[in-house]
Amino acid sequence: MPLQRRIPKFGFKNNEKIYYKGINLDVLEALATKTKAAALNLQLMMENGIVGKNDKVKVLGRGELKAKVNVEAHAFSATATKAIESAGGSATTVK
């Protein structure tokens, strides 16, 4: 079989890579003021339509968080962790 027929014609998808859904701090601030919750977990984000059932969530540092909330997600950026802790909350990583 010729080489041009043996080589894949489309891109490569890495099965080992973990794809995260990025959620910024300004979205979390809006959710905290809307629900008046002290803890923002994955279940609360799913109920409000921010993330899907099978999404892995990474909290990113764009925006400002003023509310003192405990945030649960699969991953956090360094600036997001610093902003959450400076507001008085905590960043908890879940599996």
CSV table of N, CA, C and O in Angstrom, one decimal:
chain,number,residue,atom,x,y,z
A,1,MET,N,0.8,-1.2,0.0
A,1,MET,CA,0.0,0.0,0.0
A,1,MET,C,0.9,1.2,0.0
A,1,MET,O,1.9,1.3,0.8
A,2,PRO,N,0.6,2.2,-0.8
A,2,PRO,CA,1.4,3.4,-0.9
A,2,PRO,C,1.4,4.2,0.4
A,2,PRO,O,0.5,4.2,1.2
A,3,LEU,N,2.5,5.0,0.6
A,3,LEU,CA,2.7,5.7,1.8
A,3,LEU,C,1.6,6.7,2.1
A,3,LEU,O,1.1,6.9,3.2
A,4,GLN,N,1.1,7.4,1.0
A,4,GLN,CA,0.1,8.5,1.2
A,4,GLN,C,-1.2,7.9,1.7
A,4,GLN,O,-2.1,8.6,2.2
A,5,ARG,N,-1.4,6.6,1.5
A,5,ARG,CA,-2.7,6.0,1.9
A,5,ARG,C,-2.5,5.4,3.3
A,5,ARG,O,-3.5,5.2,4.0
A,6,ARG,N,-1.3,5.2,3.8
A,6,ARG,CA,-1.0,4.6,5.1
A,6,ARG,C,-1.0,5.7,6.2
A,6,ARG,O,-1.3,5.4,7.4
A,7,ILE,N,-0.7,6.9,5.9
A,7,ILE,CA,-0.6,8.0,6.8
A,7,ILE,C,-1.9,8.5,7.2
A,7,ILE,O,-2.7,8.7,6.2
A,8,PRO,N,-2.2,8.8,8.4
A,8,PRO,CA,-3.5,9.4,8.8
A,8,PRO,C,-3.7,10.8,8.1
A,8,PRO,O,-2.8,11.6,8.0
A,9,LYS,N,-5.0,11.0,7.7
A,9,LYS,CA,-5.3,12.2,7.0
A,9,LYS,C,-5.7,13.4,7.9
A,9,LYS,O,-5.8,14.5,7.5
A,10,PHE,N,-6.1,13.0,9.1
A,10,PHE,CA,-6.6,14.1,10.0
A,10,PHE,C,-5.7,14.1,11.2
A,10,PHE,O,-4.7,13.4,11.4
A,11,GLY,N,-6.0,15.0,12.2
A,11,GLY,CA,-5.1,15.3,13.3
A,11,GLY,C,-5.1,14.1,14.3
A,11,GLY,O,-5.8,13.1,14.2
A,12,PHE,N,-4.2,14.3,15.3
A,12,PHE,CA,-4.0,13.3,16.3
A,12,PHE,C,-4.7,13.7,17.6
A,12,PHE,O,-4.6,14.8,18.0
A,13,LYS,N,-5.4,12.7,18.2
A,13,LYS,CA,-6.0,13.0,19.5
A,13,LYS,C,-5.3,12.2,20.5
A,13,LYS,O,-5.3,10.9,20.5
A,14,ASN,N,-4.7,12.8,21.5
A,14,ASN,CA,-4.0,12.2,22.6
A,14,ASN,C,-5.0,11.7,23.6
A,14,ASN,O,-5.7,12.4,24.2
A,15,ASN,N,-5.1,10.4,23.8
A,15,ASN,CA,-6.0,9.8,24.8
A,15,ASN,C,-5.6,10.0,26.2
A,15,ASN,O,-6.4,9.8,27.1
A,16,GLU,N,-4.3,10.3,26.5
A,16,GLU,CA,-3.8,10.5,27.8
A,16,GLU,C,-4.0,11.9,28.3
A,16,GLU,O,-3.8,12.2,29.5
A,17,LYS,N,-4.3,12.9,27.5
A,17,LYS,CA,-4.4,14.3,27.9
A,17,LYS,C,-5.7,14.5,28.6
A,17,LYS,O,-6.7,14.0,28.3
A,18,ILE,N,-5.6,15.3,29.7
A,18,ILE,CA,-6.8,15.7,30.4
A,18,ILE,C,-7.2,17.1,30.0
A,18,ILE,O,-6.5,18.0,30.0
A,19,TYR,N,-8.5,17.2,29.5
A,19,TYR,CA,-9.0,18.4,29.1
A,19,TYR,C,-9.9,19.0,30.2
A,19,TYR,O,-10.8,18.4,30.7
A,20,TYR,N,-9.6,20.3,30.6
A,20,TYR,CA,-10.3,21.0,31.6
A,20,TYR,C,-11.2,22.0,31.0
A,20,TYR,O,-10.9,22.6,30.0
A,21,LYS,N,-12.3,22.3,31.7
A,21,LYS,CA,-13.2,23.4,31.4
A,21,LYS,C,-12.7,24.6,32.3
A,21,LYS,O,-12.8,24.5,33.5
A,22,GLY,N,-12.3,25.7,31.7
A,22,GLY,CA,-11.8,26.8,32.5
A,22,GLY,C,-13.0,27.7,33.0
A,22,GLY,O,-13.8,28.1,32.3
A,23,ILE,N,-12.9,27.9,34.3
A,23,ILE,CA,-13.9,28.8,35.0
A,23,ILE,C,-13.1,30.0,35.6
A,23,ILE,O,-12.2,29.7,36.4
A,24,ASN,N,-13.5,31.2,35.3
A,24,ASN,CA,-12.8,32.3,35.8
A,24,ASN,C,-13.4,32.8,37.1
A,24,ASN,O,-14.5,32.4,37.5
A,25,LEU,N,-12.6,33.6,37.9
A,25,LEU,CA,-13.1,34.1,39.2
A,25,LEU,C,-14.3,35.0,39.1
A,25,LEU,O,-15.2,35.0,40.0
A,26,ASP,N,-14.5,35.7,38.0
A,26,ASP,CA,-15.6,36.6,37.9
A,26,ASP,C,-16.9,35.8,37.7
A,26,ASP,O,-18.0,36.2,38.2
A,27,VAL,N,-16.8,34.6,37.1
A,27,VAL,CA,-18.0,33.7,37.0
A,27,VAL,C,-18.3,33.1,38.4
A,27,VAL,O,-19.5,33.1,38.8
A,28,LEU,N,-17.3,32.8,39.2
A,28,LEU,CA,-17.5,32.3,40.5
A,28,LEU,C,-18.1,33.4,41.4
A,28,LEU,O,-19.0,33.1,42.3
A,29,GLU,N,-17.7,34.6,41.2
A,29,GLU,CA,-18.2,35.8,42.0
A,29,GLU,C,-19.7,36.0,41.7
A,29,GLU,O,-20.5,36.1,42.6
A,30,ALA,N,-20.1,35.9,40.4
A,30,ALA,CA,-21.5,36.0,40.0
A,30,ALA,C,-22.3,34.8,40.6
A,30,ALA,O,-23.4,35.0,41.1
A,31,LEU,N,-21.8,33.6,40.6
A,31,LEU,CA,-22.5,32.5,41.2
A,31,LEU,C,-22.6,32.6,42.7
A,31,LEU,O,-23.7,32.3,43.2
A,32,ALA,N,-21.6,33.1,43.4
A,32,ALA,CA,-21.7,33.3,44.8
A,32,ALA,C,-22.7,34.3,45.2
A,32,ALA,O,-23.4,34.1,46.2
A,33,THR,N,-22.8,35.4,44.5
A,33,THR,CA,-23.8,36.4,44.8
A,33,THR,C,-25.2,35.9,44.4
A,33,THR,O,-26.2,36.3,45.1
A,34,LYS,N,-25.3,35.1,43.4
A,34,LYS,CA,-26.7,34.6,43.0
A,34,LYS,C,-27.2,33.6,44.0
A,34,LYS,O,-28.4,33.7,44.3
A,35,THR,N,-26.4,32.7,44.4
A,35,THR,CA,-26.9,31.6,45.3
A,35,THR,C,-26.7,31.9,46.7
A,35,THR,O,-27.2,31.1,47.6
A,36,LYS,N,-25.9,32.8,47.1
A,36,LYS,CA,-25.6,33.1,48.5
A,36,LYS,C,-25.0,31.9,49.2
A,36,LYS,O,-25.3,31.7,50.4
A,37,ALA,N,-24.2,31.1,48.5
A,37,ALA,CA,-23.7,29.9,49.1
A,37,ALA,C,-22.3,30.1,49.7
A,37,ALA,O,-21.5,31.0,49.2
A,38,ALA,N,-21.9,29.4,50.8
A,38,ALA,CA,-20.6,29.6,51.4
A,38,ALA,C,-19.6,28.7,50.7
A,38,ALA,O,-18.4,28.9,50.8
A,39,ALA,N,-20.1,27.6,50.0
A,39,ALA,CA,-19.2,26.7,49.3
A,39,ALA,C,-19.7,26.5,47.9
A,39,ALA,O,-20.8,26.3,47.6
A,40,LEU,N,-18.7,26.6,47.0
A,40,LEU,CA,-19.0,26.4,45.6
A,40,LEU,C,-18.4,25.1,45.1
A,40,LEU,O,-17.2,25.0,44.9
A,41,ASN,N,-19.2,24.1,45.1
A,41,ASN,CA,-18.7,22.8,44.7
A,41,ASN,C,-19.2,22.4,43.3
A,41,ASN,O,-19.9,23.2,42.6
A,42,LEU,N,-18.8,21.3,42.8
A,42,LEU,CA,-19.1,20.9,41.4
A,42,LEU,C,-20.6,20.7,41.2
A,42,LEU,O,-21.1,21.0,40.1
A,43,GLN,N,-21.3,20.2,42.2
A,43,GLN,CA,-22.7,19.9,42.1
A,43,GLN,C,-23.5,21.3,41.9
A,43,GLN,O,-24.4,21.3,41.1
A,44,LEU,N,-23.1,22.3,42.7
A,44,LEU,CA,-23.7,23.6,42.5
A,44,LEU,C,-23.5,24.2,41.2
A,44,LEU,O,-24.3,24.8,40.6
A,45,MET,N,-22.2,24.0,40.6
A,45,MET,CA,-21.9,24.5,39.3
A,45,MET,C,-22.7,23.8,38.2
A,45,MET,O,-23.1,24.4,37.2
A,46,MET,N,-22.9,22.5,38.4
A,46,MET,CA,-23.7,21.7,37.4
A,46,MET,C,-25.2,22.2,37.4
A,46,MET,O,-25.8,22.3,36.4
A,47,GLU,N,-25.7,22.4,38.6
A,47,GLU,CA,-27.1,22.8,38.7
A,47,GLU,C,-27.4,24.2,38.1
A,47,GLU,O,-28.5,24.4,37.6
A,48,ASN,N,-26.4,25.0,38.1
A,48,ASN,CA,-26.5,26.4,37.5
A,48,ASN,C,-26.1,26.4,36.1
A,48,ASN,O,-26.0,27.5,35.5
A,49,GLY,N,-25.7,25.3,35.5
A,49,GLY,CA,-25.3,25.3,34.1
A,49,GLY,C,-24.0,25.8,33.7
A,49,GLY,O,-23.7,26.1,32.5
A,50,ILE,N,-23.1,25.9,34.7
A,50,ILE,CA,-21.8,26.4,34.3
A,50,ILE,C,-20.9,25.3,33.7
A,50,ILE,O,-20.1,25.6,32.8
A,51,VAL,N,-21.0,24.1,34.3
A,51,VAL,CA,-20.2,23.0,33.8
A,51,VAL,C,-21.1,21.8,33.5
A,51,VAL,O,-22.3,21.8,34.0
A,52,GLY,N,-20.6,20.9,32.8
A,52,GLY,CA,-21.4,19.7,32.5
A,52,GLY,C,-21.1,18.6,33.5
A,52,GLY,O,-20.2,18.7,34.3
A,53,LYS,N,-21.8,17.5,33.3
A,53,LYS,CA,-21.6,16.3,34.2
A,53,LYS,C,-20.3,15.7,34.2
A,53,LYS,O,-19.7,15.3,35.2
A,54,ASN,N,-19.7,15.6,33.0
A,54,ASN,CA,-18.4,14.9,32.8
A,54,ASN,C,-17.2,15.9,32.7
A,54,ASN,O,-16.1,15.4,32.4
A,55,ASP,N,-17.4,17.2,32.9
A,55,ASP,CA,-16.3,18.1,32.7
A,55,ASP,C,-15.4,18.1,33.9
A,55,ASP,O,-15.8,18.0,35.1
A,56,LYS,N,-14.1,18.3,33.7
A,56,LYS,CA,-13.1,18.5,34.7
A,56,LYS,C,-12.9,20.0,34.8
A,56,LYS,O,-12.8,20.7,33.8
A,57,VAL,N,-13.0,20.6,36.0
A,57,VAL,CA,-13.0,22.0,36.1
A,57,VAL,C,-11.7,22.6,36.6
A,57,VAL,O,-11.1,22.0,37.6
A,58,LYS,N,-11.2,23.6,36.0
A,58,LYS,CA,-10.0,24.3,36.4
A,58,LYS,C,-10.4,25.8,36.6
A,58,LYS,O,-11.0,26.4,35.7
A,59,VAL,N,-10.1,26.3,37.8
A,59,VAL,CA,-10.4,27.7,38.1
A,59,VAL,C,-9.2,28.5,37.7
A,59,VAL,O,-8.1,28.3,38.1
A,60,LEU,N,-9.5,29.6,36.9
A,60,LEU,CA,-8.5,30.5,36.4
A,60,LEU,C,-8.6,31.8,37.1
A,60,LEU,O,-9.6,32.1,37.7
A,61,GLY,N,-7.6,32.6,37.0
A,61,GLY,CA,-7.5,33.8,37.8
A,61,GLY,C,-8.0,35.1,37.2
A,61,GLY,O,-7.7,36.2,37.7
A,62,ARG,N,-8.8,35.1,36.1
A,62,ARG,CA,-9.3,36.4,35.5
A,62,ARG,C,-10.4,36.9,36.4
A,62,ARG,O,-11.3,36.1,36.7
A,63,GLY,N,-10.4,38.1,36.6
A,63,GLY,CA,-11.5,38.7,37.4
A,63,GLY,C,-11.1,38.9,38.9
A,63,GLY,O,-10.0,38.8,39.3
A,64,GLU,N,-12.1,39.2,39.7
A,64,GLU,CA,-11.9,39.5,41.1
A,64,GLU,C,-12.9,38.7,41.9
A,64,GLU,O,-14.1,38.7,41.6
A,65,LEU,N,-12.5,38.2,43.0
A,65,LEU,CA,-13.4,37.4,43.9
A,65,LEU,C,-13.5,38.2,45.2
A,65,LEU,O,-12.4,38.4,45.9
A,66,LYS,N,-14.6,38.7,45.6
A,66,LYS,CA,-14.8,39.5,46.8
A,66,LYS,C,-15.5,38.6,47.9
A,66,LYS,O,-15.3,38.9,49.1
A,67,ALA,N,-16.2,37.6,47.5
A,67,ALA,CA,-16.9,36.8,48.5
A,67,ALA,C,-16.0,35.8,49.2
A,67,ALA,O,-15.1,35.3,48.5
A,68,LYS,N,-16.3,35.5,50.4
A,68,LYS,CA,-15.5,34.5,51.2
A,68,LYS,C,-16.2,33.2,50.9
A,68,LYS,O,-17.2,32.9,51.5
A,69,VAL,N,-15.6,32.4,50.0
A,69,VAL,CA,-16.2,31.1,49.6
A,69,VAL,C,-15.2,30.0,49.6
A,69,VAL,O,-14.0,30.3,49.4
A,70,ASN,N,-15.6,28.8,49.8
A,70,ASN,CA,-14.8,27.6,49.7
A,70,ASN,C,-15.1,27.0,48.3
A,70,ASN,O,-16.2,26.6,48.0
A,71,VAL,N,-14.0,26.9,47.5
A,71,VAL,CA,-14.2,26.5,46.1
A,71,VAL,C,-13.6,25.1,46.0
A,71,VAL,O,-12.5,24.8,46.4
A,72,GLU,N,-14.4,24.2,45.3
A,72,GLU,CA,-13.9,22.8,45.0
A,72,GLU,C,-13.9,22.7,43.5
A,72,GLU,O,-14.8,23.0,42.8
A,73,ALA,N,-12.7,22.2,43.0
A,73,ALA,CA,-12.5,22.0,41.6
A,73,ALA,C,-11.4,21.0,41.4
A,73,ALA,O,-10.8,20.5,42.4
A,74,HIS,N,-11.2,20.6,40.2
A,74,HIS,CA,-10.2,19.6,39.9
A,74,HIS,C,-8.8,20.2,39.8
A,74,HIS,O,-7.8,19.5,40.1
A,75,ALA,N,-8.7,21.4,39.4
A,75,ALA,CA,-7.4,22.1,39.4
A,75,ALA,C,-7.6,23.6,39.6
A,75,ALA,O,-8.7,24.1,39.3
A,76,PHE,N,-6.5,24.3,40.0
A,76,PHE,CA,-6.5,25.7,40.2
A,76,PHE,C,-5.2,26.3,39.6
A,76,PHE,O,-4.2,25.7,39.7
A,77,SER,N,-5.3,27.5,39.1
A,77,SER,CA,-4.1,28.2,38.7
A,77,SER,C,-3.5,28.9,39.9
A,77,SER,O,-4.2,29.0,40.9
A,78,ALA,N,-2.3,29.3,39.9
A,78,ALA,CA,-1.6,29.9,41.0
A,78,ALA,C,-2.3,31.2,41.4
A,78,ALA,O,-2.5,31.5,42.6
A,79,THR,N,-2.7,32.0,40.4
A,79,THR,CA,-3.3,33.3,40.7
A,79,THR,C,-4.7,33.2,41.3
A,79,THR,O,-5.1,33.9,42.1
A,80,ALA,N,-5.4,32.1,40.8
A,80,ALA,CA,-6.7,31.9,41.3
A,80,ALA,C,-6.7,31.4,42.8
A,80,ALA,O,-7.4,31.9,43.6
A,81,THR,N,-5.7,30.6,43.1
A,81,THR,CA,-5.5,30.1,44.5
A,81,THR,C,-5.2,31.3,45.4
A,81,THR,O,-5.8,31.4,46.5
A,82,LYS,N,-4.3,32.2,44.9
A,82,LYS,CA,-3.9,33.3,45.7
A,82,LYS,C,-5.1,34.3,45.9
A,82,LYS,O,-5.3,34.8,47.0
A,83,ALA,N,-5.9,34.5,44.9
A,83,ALA,CA,-7.1,35.4,45.0
A,83,ALA,C,-8.1,34.8,45.9
A,83,ALA,O,-8.8,35.5,46.7
A,84,ILE,N,-8.4,33.5,45.9
A,84,ILE,CA,-9.4,32.9,46.7
A,84,ILE,C,-9.0,33.0,48.2
A,84,ILE,O,-9.8,33.3,49.1
A,85,GLU,N,-7.7,32.7,48.5
A,85,GLU,CA,-7.2,32.7,49.8
A,85,GLU,C,-7.1,34.1,50.4
A,85,GLU,O,-7.3,34.3,51.6
A,86,SER,N,-6.8,35.1,49.5
A,86,SER,CA,-6.7,36.5,50.0
A,86,SER,C,-8.1,37.0,50.3
A,86,SER,O,-8.3,37.9,51.1
A,87,ALA,N,-9.2,36.5,49.7
A,87,ALA,CA,-10.6,36.9,50.0
A,87,ALA,C,-11.1,36.2,51.3
A,87,ALA,O,-12.2,36.5,51.7
A,88,GLY,N,-10.3,35.2,51.8
A,88,GLY,CA,-10.7,34.5,53.0
A,88,GLY,C,-11.3,33.2,52.8
A,88,GLY,O,-11.7,32.5,53.8
A,89,GLY,N,-11.3,32.7,51.6
A,89,GLY,CA,-11.9,31.4,51.3
A,89,GLY,C,-10.8,30.3,51.2
A,89,GLY,O,-9.6,30.5,51.6
A,90,SER,N,-11.1,29.1,50.7
A,90,SER,CA,-10.2,28.1,50.6
A,90,SER,C,-10.4,27.4,49.2
A,90,SER,O,-11.5,27.3,48.7
A,91,ALA,N,-9.3,26.9,48.6
A,91,ALA,CA,-9.3,26.2,47.4
A,91,ALA,C,-9.1,24.7,47.6
A,91,ALA,O,-8.0,24.4,48.1
A,92,THR,N,-10.0,23.9,47.3
A,92,THR,CA,-9.9,22.4,47.6
A,92,THR,C,-9.9,21.7,46.3
A,92,THR,O,-10.8,21.9,45.5
A,93,THR,N,-8.9,20.8,46.1
A,93,THR,CA,-8.8,20.0,44.9
A,93,THR,C,-9.5,18.7,45.1
A,93,THR,O,-9.3,18.0,46.1
A,94,VAL,N,-10.4,18.3,44.2
A,94,VAL,CA,-11.1,17.1,44.3
A,94,VAL,C,-10.6,16.2,43.1
A,94,VAL,O,-10.0,16.6,42.2
A,95,LYS,N,-10.8,14.9,43.3
A,95,LYS,CA,-10.4,13.9,42.2
A,95,LYS,C,-11.5,13.6,41.3
A,95,LYS,O,-12.6,13.7,41.4
